[in-house]
Amino acid sequence: MPATSPMDRDAWQSPQLPIDERTWGSTELASPMGAGDTTAYVKSAALVALWGTSFLIGIDAELLLVTAGGSTTTWTVTRGVDGTTATGHHPGATV
């Protein structure tokens, strides 16, 4: 059974795929992000329908909470979630 929310990373088990791919998929940053930026421009929103309207993402060692725009390639984010530090990220970084 699929996870009911993005916070439920361990709720669904699949022997075929590693956890990040079976639950979330991935995209890449389309443009750089400075440490203070609250907008993330991503290359694809194709998998976002599976993630819901508010979801956690990871870029490098930082966790971010997407709070708006999840069905588009322009996401409003809260930076440095769960004790991580907001830092700059290069275009092409895996999200």
PDB file of N, CA and C in Angstrom:
ATOM      1  N   MET A   1       0.852  -1.176   0.000  1.00  0.00           N
ATOM      2  CA  MET A   1       0.000   0.000   0.000  1.00  0.00           C
ATOM      3  C   MET A   1       0.896   1.238   0.000  1.00  0.00           C
ATOM      4  N   PRO A   2       0.612   2.234  -0.851  1.00  0.00           N
ATOM      5  CA  PRO A   2       1.426   3.454  -0.872  1.00  0.00           C
ATOM      6  C   PRO A   2       1.300   4.244   0.417  1.00  0.00           C
ATOM      7  N   ALA A   3       2.316   5.009   0.716  1.00  0.00           N
ATOM      8  CA  ALA A   3       2.299   5.895   1.881  1.00  0.00           C
ATOM      9  C   ALA A   3       1.160   6.889   1.737  1.00  0.00           C
ATOM     10  N   THR A   4       0.575   7.279   2.852  1.00  0.00           N
ATOM     11  CA  THR A   4      -0.548   8.203   2.817  1.00  0.00           C
ATOM     12  C   THR A   4      -0.113   9.654   2.826  1.00  0.00           C
ATOM     13  N   SER A   5       1.108   9.917   3.188  1.00  0.00           N
ATOM     14  CA  SER A   5       1.598  11.288   3.175  1.00  0.00           C
ATOM     15  C   SER A   5       3.106  11.266   2.959  1.00  0.00           C
ATOM     16  N   PRO A   6       3.667  12.402   2.529  1.00  0.00           N
ATOM     17  CA  PRO A   6       5.114  12.441   2.324  1.00  0.00           C
ATOM     18  C   PRO A   6       5.910  12.201   3.595  1.00  0.00           C
ATOM     19  N   MET A   7       5.299  12.408   4.757  1.00  0.00           N
ATOM     20  CA  MET A   7       6.006  12.191   6.010  1.00  0.00           C
ATOM     21  C   MET A   7       6.111  10.700   6.343  1.00  0.00           C
ATOM     22  N   ASP A   8       5.382   9.854   5.631  1.00  0.00           N
ATOM     23  CA  ASP A   8       5.273   8.434   5.880  1.00  0.00           C
ATOM     24  C   ASP A   8       6.267   7.625   5.056  1.00  0.00           C
ATOM     25  N   ARG A   9       7.522   8.013   5.039  1.00  0.00           N
ATOM     26  CA  ARG A   9       8.506   7.398   4.145  1.00  0.00           C
ATOM     27  C   ARG A   9       8.627   5.895   4.317  1.00  0.00           C
ATOM     28  N   ASP A  10       8.420   5.373   5.518  1.00  0.00           N
ATOM     29  CA  ASP A  10       8.623   3.951   5.756  1.00  0.00           C
ATOM     30  C   ASP A  10       7.340   3.142   5.691  1.00  0.00           C
ATOM     31  N   ALA A  11       6.217   3.769   5.365  1.00  0.00           N
ATOM     32  CA  ALA A  11       4.932   3.084   5.405  1.00  0.00           C
ATOM     33  C   ALA A  11       4.765   2.070   4.276  1.00  0.00           C
ATOM     34  N   TRP A  12       5.436   2.275   3.164  1.00  0.00           N
ATOM     35  CA  TRP A  12       5.269   1.389   2.013  1.00  0.00           C
ATOM     36  C   TRP A  12       6.558   0.659   1.740  1.00  0.00           C
ATOM     37  N   GLN A  13       6.513  -0.627   1.656  1.00  0.00           N
ATOM     38  CA  GLN A  13       7.708  -1.420   1.419  1.00  0.00           C
ATOM     39  C   GLN A  13       7.640  -2.068   0.039  1.00  0.00           C
ATOM     40  N   SER A  14       8.705  -1.985  -0.713  1.00  0.00           N
ATOM     41  CA  SER A  14       8.789  -2.589  -2.031  1.00  0.00           C
ATOM     42  C   SER A  14      10.169  -3.201  -2.191  1.00  0.00           C
ATOM     43  N   PRO A  15      10.256  -4.486  -2.502  1.00  0.00           N
ATOM     44  CA  PRO A  15      11.567  -5.083  -2.671  1.00  0.00           C
ATOM     45  C   PRO A  15      12.251  -4.679  -3.981  1.00  0.00           C
ATOM     46  N   GLN A  16      11.510  -4.129  -4.933  1.00  0.00           N
ATOM     47  CA  GLN A  16      12.065  -3.836  -6.241  1.00  0.00           C
ATOM     48  C   GLN A  16      12.842  -2.530  -6.308  1.00  0.00           C
ATOM     49  N   LEU A  17      12.473  -1.518  -5.538  1.00  0.00           N
ATOM     50  CA  LEU A  17      13.070  -0.199  -5.681  1.00  0.00           C
ATOM     51  C   LEU A  17      13.617   0.313  -4.360  1.00  0.00           C
ATOM     52  N   PRO A  18      14.715   1.082  -4.393  1.00  0.00           N
ATOM     53  CA  PRO A  18      15.196   1.718  -3.158  1.00  0.00           C
ATOM     54  C   PRO A  18      14.168   2.735  -2.667  1.00  0.00           C
ATOM     55  N   ILE A  19      14.211   3.084  -1.396  1.00  0.00           N
ATOM     56  CA  ILE A  19      13.165   3.906  -0.783  1.00  0.00           C
ATOM     57  C   ILE A  19      12.919   5.223  -1.503  1.00  0.00           C
ATOM     58  N   ASP A  20      13.943   5.956  -1.892  1.00  0.00           N
ATOM     59  CA  ASP A  20      13.719   7.251  -2.524  1.00  0.00           C
ATOM     60  C   ASP A  20      13.011   7.119  -3.860  1.00  0.00           C
ATOM     61  N   GLU A  21      13.343   6.114  -4.643  1.00  0.00           N
ATOM     62  CA  GLU A  21      12.722   5.948  -5.952  1.00  0.00           C
ATOM     63  C   GLU A  21      11.323   5.362  -5.849  1.00  0.00           C
ATOM     64  N   ARG A  22      11.096   4.430  -4.936  1.00  0.00           N
ATOM     65  CA  ARG A  22       9.778   3.801  -4.882  1.00  0.00           C
ATOM     66  C   ARG A  22       8.720   4.758  -4.360  1.00  0.00           C
ATOM     67  N   THR A  23       9.114   5.700  -3.530  1.00  0.00           N
ATOM     68  CA  THR A  23       8.136   6.581  -2.913  1.00  0.00           C
ATOM     69  C   THR A  23       8.101   7.951  -3.555  1.00  0.00           C
ATOM     70  N   TRP A  24       9.250   8.484  -3.910  1.00  0.00           N
ATOM     71  CA  TRP A  24       9.297   9.892  -4.281  1.00  0.00           C
ATOM     72  C   TRP A  24       9.696  10.200  -5.713  1.00  0.00           C
ATOM     73  N   GLY A  25      10.587   9.427  -6.291  1.00  0.00           N
ATOM     74  CA  GLY A  25      11.137   9.825  -7.574  1.00  0.00           C
ATOM     75  C   GLY A  25      12.083  10.988  -7.358  1.00  0.00           C
ATOM     76  N   SER A  26      12.442  11.669  -8.436  1.00  0.00           N
ATOM     77  CA  SER A  26      13.337  12.803  -8.276  1.00  0.00           C
ATOM     78  C   SER A  26      13.219  13.737  -9.466  1.00  0.00           C
ATOM     79  N   THR A  27      13.753  14.921  -9.285  1.00  0.00           N
ATOM     80  CA  THR A  27      13.899  15.898 -10.346  1.00  0.00           C
ATOM     81  C   THR A  27      15.218  16.614 -10.088  1.00  0.00           C
ATOM     82  N   GLU A  28      15.469  17.704 -10.783  1.00  0.00           N
ATOM     83  CA  GLU A  28      16.690  18.480 -10.576  1.00  0.00           C
ATOM     84  C   GLU A  28      16.351  19.951 -10.495  1.00  0.00           C
ATOM     85  N   LEU A  29      17.217  20.719  -9.825  1.00  0.00           N
ATOM     86  CA  LEU A  29      17.054  22.166  -9.834  1.00  0.00           C
ATOM     87  C   LEU A  29      17.315  22.688 -11.245  1.00  0.00           C
ATOM     88  N   ALA A  30      16.464  23.590 -11.692  1.00  0.00           N
ATOM     89  CA  ALA A  30      16.621  24.188 -13.016  1.00  0.00           C
ATOM     90  C   ALA A  30      17.510  25.421 -12.964  1.00  0.00           C
ATOM     91  N   SER A  31      17.627  26.023 -11.783  1.00  0.00           N
ATOM     92  CA  SER A  31      18.460  27.219 -11.621  1.00  0.00           C
ATOM     93  C   SER A  31      19.070  27.188 -10.223  1.00  0.00           C
ATOM     94  N   PRO A  32      20.097  28.008  -9.989  1.00  0.00           N
ATOM     95  CA  PRO A  32      20.742  27.995  -8.678  1.00  0.00           C
ATOM     96  C   PRO A  32      19.816  28.530  -7.590  1.00  0.00           C
ATOM     97  N   MET A  33      20.074  28.115  -6.360  1.00  0.00           N
ATOM     98  CA  MET A  33      19.370  28.637  -5.183  1.00  0.00           C
ATOM     99  C   MET A  33      20.400  29.211  -4.237  1.00  0.00           C
ATOM    100  N   GLY A  34      20.194  30.458  -3.817  1.00  0.00           N
ATOM    101  CA  GLY A  34      21.011  31.041  -2.767  1.00  0.00           C
ATOM    102  C   GLY A  34      20.485  30.588  -1.416  1.00  0.00           C
ATOM    103  N   ALA A  35      21.276  30.742  -0.374  1.00  0.00           N
ATOM    104  CA  ALA A  35      20.881  30.288   0.960  1.00  0.00           C
ATOM    105  C   ALA A  35      19.606  30.954   1.464  1.00  0.00           C
ATOM    106  N   GLY A  36      19.305  32.158   0.990  1.00  0.00           N
ATOM    107  CA  GLY A  36      18.111  32.862   1.448  1.00  0.00           C
ATOM    108  C   GLY A  36      16.918  32.766   0.519  1.00  0.00           C
ATOM    109  N   ASP A  37      17.065  32.082  -0.609  1.00  0.00           N
ATOM    110  CA  ASP A  37      15.956  31.971  -1.569  1.00  0.00           C
ATOM    111  C   ASP A  37      14.826  31.119  -1.013  1.00  0.00           C
ATOM    112  N   THR A  38      13.601  31.531  -1.275  1.00  0.00           N
ATOM    113  CA  THR A  38      12.433  30.763  -0.841  1.00  0.00           C
ATOM    114  C   THR A  38      11.634  30.236  -2.031  1.00  0.00           C
ATOM    115  N   THR A  39      12.239  30.275  -3.215  1.00  0.00           N
ATOM    116  CA  THR A  39      11.632  29.696  -4.407  1.00  0.00           C
ATOM    117  C   THR A  39      12.631  28.724  -5.022  1.00  0.00           C
ATOM    118  N   ALA A  40      12.137  27.530  -5.337  1.00  0.00           N
ATOM    119  CA  ALA A  40      12.960  26.520  -6.016  1.00  0.00           C
ATOM    120  C   ALA A  40      12.372  26.291  -7.401  1.00  0.00           C
ATOM    121  N   TYR A  41      13.204  26.443  -8.422  1.00  0.00           N
ATOM    122  CA  TYR A  41      12.789  26.180  -9.796  1.00  0.00           C
ATOM    123  C   TYR A  41      13.318  24.803 -10.177  1.00  0.00           C
ATOM    124  N   VAL A  42      12.406  23.874 -10.477  1.00  0.00           N
ATOM    125  CA  VAL A  42      12.804  22.500 -10.782  1.00  0.00           C
ATOM    126  C   VAL A  42      12.506  22.175 -12.237  1.00  0.00           C
ATOM    127  N   LYS A  43      13.166  21.144 -12.747  1.00  0.00           N
ATOM    128  CA  LYS A  43      13.021  20.792 -14.157  1.00  0.00           C
ATOM    129  C   LYS A  43      11.719  20.072 -14.475  1.00  0.00           C
ATOM    130  N   SER A  44      11.159  19.344 -13.525  1.00  0.00           N
ATOM    131  CA  SER A  44       9.953  18.566 -13.803  1.00  0.00           C
ATOM    132  C   SER A  44       9.057  18.494 -12.568  1.00  0.00           C
ATOM    133  N   ALA A  45       7.757  18.561 -12.818  1.00  0.00           N
ATOM    134  CA  ALA A  45       6.779  18.365 -11.747  1.00  0.00           C
ATOM    135  C   ALA A  45       5.970  17.103 -12.007  1.00  0.00           C
ATOM    136  N   ALA A  46       6.468  16.229 -12.873  1.00  0.00           N
ATOM    137  CA  ALA A  46       5.718  15.053 -13.315  1.00  0.00           C
ATOM    138  C   ALA A  46       5.320  14.123 -12.175  1.00  0.00           C
ATOM    139  N   LEU A  47       6.147  13.979 -11.154  1.00  0.00           N
ATOM    140  CA  LEU A  47       5.847  13.055 -10.062  1.00  0.00           C
ATOM    141  C   LEU A  47       5.129  13.712  -8.898  1.00  0.00           C
ATOM    142  N   VAL A  48       4.953  15.010  -8.948  1.00  0.00           N
ATOM    143  CA  VAL A  48       4.405  15.737  -7.807  1.00  0.00           C
ATOM    144  C   VAL A  48       2.982  15.328  -7.476  1.00  0.00           C
ATOM    145  N   ALA A  49       2.215  14.890  -8.452  1.00  0.00           N
ATOM    146  CA  ALA A  49       0.846  14.449  -8.169  1.00  0.00           C
ATOM    147  C   ALA A  49       0.833  13.339  -7.129  1.00  0.00           C
ATOM    148  N   LEU A  50       1.904  12.580  -7.043  1.00  0.00           N
ATOM    149  CA  LEU A  50       2.006  11.512  -6.047  1.00  0.00           C
ATOM    150  C   LEU A  50       2.366  12.045  -4.667  1.00  0.00           C
ATOM    151  N   TRP A  51       2.939  13.241  -4.611  1.00  0.00           N
ATOM    152  CA  TRP A  51       3.484  13.758  -3.361  1.00  0.00           C
ATOM    153  C   TRP A  51       2.493  14.567  -2.547  1.00  0.00           C
ATOM    154  N   GLY A  52       1.420  15.091  -3.146  1.00  0.00           N
ATOM    155  CA  GLY A  52       0.461  15.911  -2.420  1.00  0.00           C
ATOM    156  C   GLY A  52       0.776  17.389  -2.552  1.00  0.00           C
ATOM    157  N   THR A  53       0.125  18.206  -1.737  1.00  0.00           N
ATOM    158  CA  THR A  53       0.252  19.656  -1.876  1.00  0.00           C
ATOM    159  C   THR A  53       1.375  20.248  -1.029  1.00  0.00           C
ATOM    160  N   SER A  54       1.766  19.587   0.022  1.00  0.00           N
ATOM    161  CA  SER A  54       2.864  20.044   0.874  1.00  0.00           C
ATOM    162  C   SER A  54       3.735  18.828   1.155  1.00  0.00           C
ATOM    163  N   PHE A  55       5.033  18.950   0.863  1.00  0.00           N
ATOM    164  CA  PHE A  55       5.887  17.781   0.991  1.00  0.00           C
ATOM    165  C   PHE A  55       7.328  18.196   1.249  1.00  0.00           C
ATOM    166  N   LEU A  56       8.074  17.273   1.854  1.00  0.00           N
ATOM    167  CA  LEU A  56       9.491  17.500   2.123  1.00  0.00           C
ATOM    168  C   LEU A  56      10.315  17.115   0.906  1.00  0.00           C
ATOM    169  N   ILE A  57      11.370  17.895   0.663  1.00  0.00           N
ATOM    170  CA  ILE A  57      12.345  17.551  -0.358  1.00  0.00           C
ATOM    171  C   ILE A  57      13.732  17.671   0.253  1.00  0.00           C
ATOM    172  N   GLY A  58      14.675  17.008  -0.348  1.00  0.00           N
ATOM    173  CA  GLY A  58      16.059  17.128   0.065  1.00  0.00           C
ATOM    174  C   GLY A  58      16.894  17.603  -1.107  1.00  0.00           C
ATOM    175  N   ILE A  59      17.741  18.583  -0.853  1.00  0.00           N
ATOM    176  CA  ILE A  59      18.713  19.037  -1.843  1.00  0.00           C
ATOM    177  C   ILE A  59      20.054  19.062  -1.112  1.00  0.00           C
ATOM    178  N   ASP A  60      20.984  18.283  -1.621  1.00  0.00           N
ATOM    179  CA  ASP A  60      22.260  18.101  -0.937  1.00  0.00           C
ATOM    180  C   ASP A  60      21.971  17.668   0.501  1.00  0.00           C
ATOM    181  N   ALA A  61      22.488  18.348   1.519  1.00  0.00           N
ATOM    182  CA  ALA A  61      22.258  17.946   2.912  1.00  0.00           C
ATOM    183  C   ALA A  61      21.131  18.742   3.568  1.00  0.00           C
ATOM    184  N   GLU A  62      20.396  19.533   2.795  1.00  0.00           N
ATOM    185  CA  GLU A  62      19.331  20.378   3.347  1.00  0.00           C
ATOM    186  C   GLU A  62      17.960  19.771   3.087  1.00  0.00           C
ATOM    187  N   LEU A  63      17.091  19.838   4.103  1.00  0.00           N
ATOM    188  CA  LEU A  63      15.678  19.495   3.930  1.00  0.00           C
ATOM    189  C   LEU A  63      14.884  20.779   3.769  1.00  0.00           C
ATOM    190  N   LEU A  64      13.934  20.766   2.843  1.00  0.00           N
ATOM    191  CA  LEU A  64      13.074  21.920   2.579  1.00  0.00           C
ATOM    192  C   LEU A  64      11.634  21.430   2.558  1.00  0.00           C
ATOM    193  N   LEU A  65      10.716  22.277   2.962  1.00  0.00           N
ATOM    194  CA  LEU A  65       9.295  21.970   2.907  1.00  0.00           C
ATOM    195  C   LEU A  65       8.677  22.773   1.780  1.00  0.00           C
ATOM    196  N   VAL A  66       8.111  22.093   0.800  1.00  0.00           N
ATOM    197  CA  VAL A  66       7.398  22.766  -0.287  1.00  0.00           C
ATOM    198  C   VAL A  66       6.020  23.123   0.246  1.00  0.00           C
ATOM    199  N   THR A  67       5.675  24.411   0.200  1.00  0.00           N
ATOM    200  CA  THR A  67       4.404  24.881   0.756  1.00  0.00           C
ATOM    201  C   THR A  67       3.430  25.367  -0.300  1.00  0.00           C
ATOM    202  N   ALA A  68       3.907  25.601  -1.525  1.00  0.00           N
ATOM    203  CA  ALA A  68       3.028  26.058  -2.607  1.00  0.00           C
ATOM    204  C   ALA A  68       3.685  25.773  -3.948  1.00  0.00           C
ATOM    205  N   GLY A  69       2.861  25.673  -4.981  1.00  0.00           N
ATOM    206  CA  GLY A  69       3.347  25.506  -6.335  1.00  0.00           C
ATOM    207  C   GLY A  69       3.748  24.090  -6.683  1.00  0.00           C
ATOM    208  N   GLY A  70       3.419  23.136  -5.840  1.00  0.00           N
ATOM    209  CA  GLY A  70       3.859  21.763  -6.039  1.00  0.00           C
ATOM    210  C   GLY A  70       3.454  21.124  -7.342  1.00  0.00           C
ATOM    211  N   SER A  71       2.389  21.598  -7.967  1.00  0.00           N
ATOM    212  CA  SER A  71       1.973  21.005  -9.243  1.00  0.00           C
ATOM    213  C   SER A  71       2.645  21.685 -10.432  1.00  0.00           C
ATOM    214  N   THR A  72       3.547  22.623 -10.155  1.00  0.00           N
ATOM    215  CA  THR A  72       4.265  23.356 -11.196  1.00  0.00           C
ATOM    216  C   THR A  72       5.766  23.100 -11.051  1.00  0.00           C
ATOM    217  N   THR A  73       6.559  23.802 -11.811  1.00  0.00           N
ATOM    218  CA  THR A  73       8.017  23.694 -11.668  1.00  0.00           C
ATOM    219  C   THR A  73       8.589  24.861 -10.872  1.00  0.00           C
ATOM    220  N   THR A  74       7.719  25.656 -10.232  1.00  0.00           N
ATOM    221  CA  THR A  74       8.137  26.766  -9.373  1.00  0.00           C
ATOM    222  C   THR A  74       7.553  26.527  -7.987  1.00  0.00           C
ATOM    223  N   TRP A  75       8.407  26.174  -7.035  1.00  0.00           N
ATOM    224  CA  TRP A  75       7.945  25.796  -5.703  1.00  0.00           C
ATOM    225  C   TRP A  75       8.335  26.840  -4.671  1.00  0.00           C
ATOM    226  N   THR A  76       7.383  27.201  -3.802  1.00  0.00           N
ATOM    227  CA  THR A  76       7.671  28.026  -2.635  1.00  0.00           C
ATOM    228  C   THR A  76       8.109  27.076  -1.524  1.00  0.00           C
ATOM    229  N   VAL A  77       9.224  27.392  -0.880  1.00  0.00           N
ATOM    230  CA  VAL A  77       9.790  26.472   0.106  1.00  0.00           C
ATOM    231  C   VAL A  77      10.126  27.164   1.415  1.00  0.00           C
ATOM    232  N   THR A  78      10.081  26.394   2.490  1.00  0.00           N
ATOM    233  CA  THR A  78      10.616  26.787   3.788  1.00  0.00           C
ATOM    234  C   THR A  78      11.964  26.100   3.894  1.00  0.00           C
ATOM    235  N   ARG A  79      12.994  26.871   4.191  1.00  0.00           N
ATOM    236  CA  ARG A  79      14.365  26.367   4.167  1.00  0.00           C
ATOM    237  C   ARG A  79      14.809  25.820   5.516  1.00  0.00           C
ATOM    238  N   GLY A  80      15.802  24.934   5.502  1.00  0.00           N
ATOM    239  CA  GLY A  80      16.451  24.456   6.716  1.00  0.00           C
ATOM    240  C   GLY A  80      15.531  23.727   7.668  1.00  0.00           C
ATOM    241  N   VAL A  81      14.710  22.841   7.150  1.00  0.00           N
ATOM    242  CA  VAL A  81      13.734  22.115   7.969  1.00  0.00           C
ATOM    243  C   VAL A  81      14.436  21.036   8.801  1.00  0.00           C
ATOM    244  N   ASP A  82      13.880  20.734   9.941  1.00  0.00           N
ATOM    245  CA  ASP A  82      14.322  19.644  10.810  1.00  0.00           C
ATOM    246  C   ASP A  82      15.790  19.777  11.213  1.00  0.00           C
ATOM    247  N   GLY A  83      16.202  21.014  11.490  1.00  0.00           N
ATOM    248  CA  GLY A  83      17.549  21.252  11.990  1.00  0.00           C
ATOM    249  C   GLY A  83      18.631  21.306  10.932  1.00  0.00           C
ATOM    250  N   THR A  84      18.258  21.193   9.644  1.00  0.00           N
ATOM    251  CA  THR A  84      19.271  21.316   8.594  1.00  0.00           C
ATOM    252  C   THR A  84      19.562  22.786   8.347  1.00  0.00           C
ATOM    253  N   THR A  85      20.628  23.068   7.637  1.00  0.00           N
ATOM    254  CA  THR A  85      21.052  24.442   7.388  1.00  0.00           C
ATOM    255  C   THR A  85      20.761  24.831   5.946  1.00  0.00           C
ATOM    256  N   ALA A  86      20.136  26.007   5.756  1.00  0.00           N
ATOM    257  CA  ALA A  86      19.894  26.528   4.414  1.00  0.00           C
ATOM    258  C   ALA A  86      21.228  26.916   3.792  1.00  0.00           C
ATOM    259  N   THR A  87      21.522  26.343   2.638  1.00  0.00           N
ATOM    260  CA  THR A  87      22.759  26.636   1.926  1.00  0.00           C
ATOM    261  C   THR A  87      22.449  26.846   0.449  1.00  0.00           C
ATOM    262  N   GLY A  88      23.408  27.321  -0.298  1.00  0.00           N
ATOM    263  CA  GLY A  88      23.238  27.473  -1.734  1.00  0.00           C
ATOM    264  C   GLY A  88      23.294  26.128  -2.436  1.00  0.00           C
ATOM    265  N   HIS A  89      22.610  26.038  -3.572  1.00  0.00           N
ATOM    266  CA  HIS A  89      22.573  24.806  -4.360  1.00  0.00           C
ATOM    267  C   HIS A  89      22.759  25.139  -5.827  1.00  0.00           C
ATOM    268  N   HIS A  90      23.473  24.293  -6.540  1.00  0.00           N
ATOM    269  CA  HIS A  90      23.781  24.493  -7.952  1.00  0.00           C
ATOM    270  C   HIS A  90      22.664  23.962  -8.851  1.00  0.00           C
ATOM    271  N   PRO A  91      22.501  24.549 -10.047  1.00  0.00           N
ATOM    272  CA  PRO A  91      21.571  23.965 -11.019  1.00  0.00           C
ATOM    273  C   PRO A  91      21.977  22.516 -11.305  1.00  0.00           C
ATOM    274  N   GLY A  92      20.991  21.668 -11.479  1.00  0.00           N
ATOM    275  CA  GLY A  92      21.268  20.254 -11.723  1.00  0.00           C
ATOM    276  C   GLY A  92      21.346  19.418 -10.466  1.00  0.00           C
ATOM    277  N   ALA A  93      21.310  20.074  -9.285  1.00  0.00           N
ATOM    278  CA  ALA A  93      21.323  19.306  -8.030  1.00  0.00           C
ATOM    279  C   ALA A  93      20.066  18.445  -7.970  1.00  0.00           C
ATOM    280  N   THR A  94      20.219  17.227  -7.525  1.00  0.00           N
ATOM    281  CA  THR A  94      19.082  16.310  -7.415  1.00  0.00           C
ATOM    282  C   THR A  94      18.160  16.740  -6.297  1.00  0.00           C
ATOM    283  N   VAL A  95      16.885  16.755  -6.595  1.00  0.00           N
ATOM    284  CA  VAL A  95      15.841  17.096  -5.624  1.00  0.00           C
ATOM    285  C   VAL A  95      15.069  15.842  -5.321  1.00  0.00           C
TER     286      VAL A  95
END
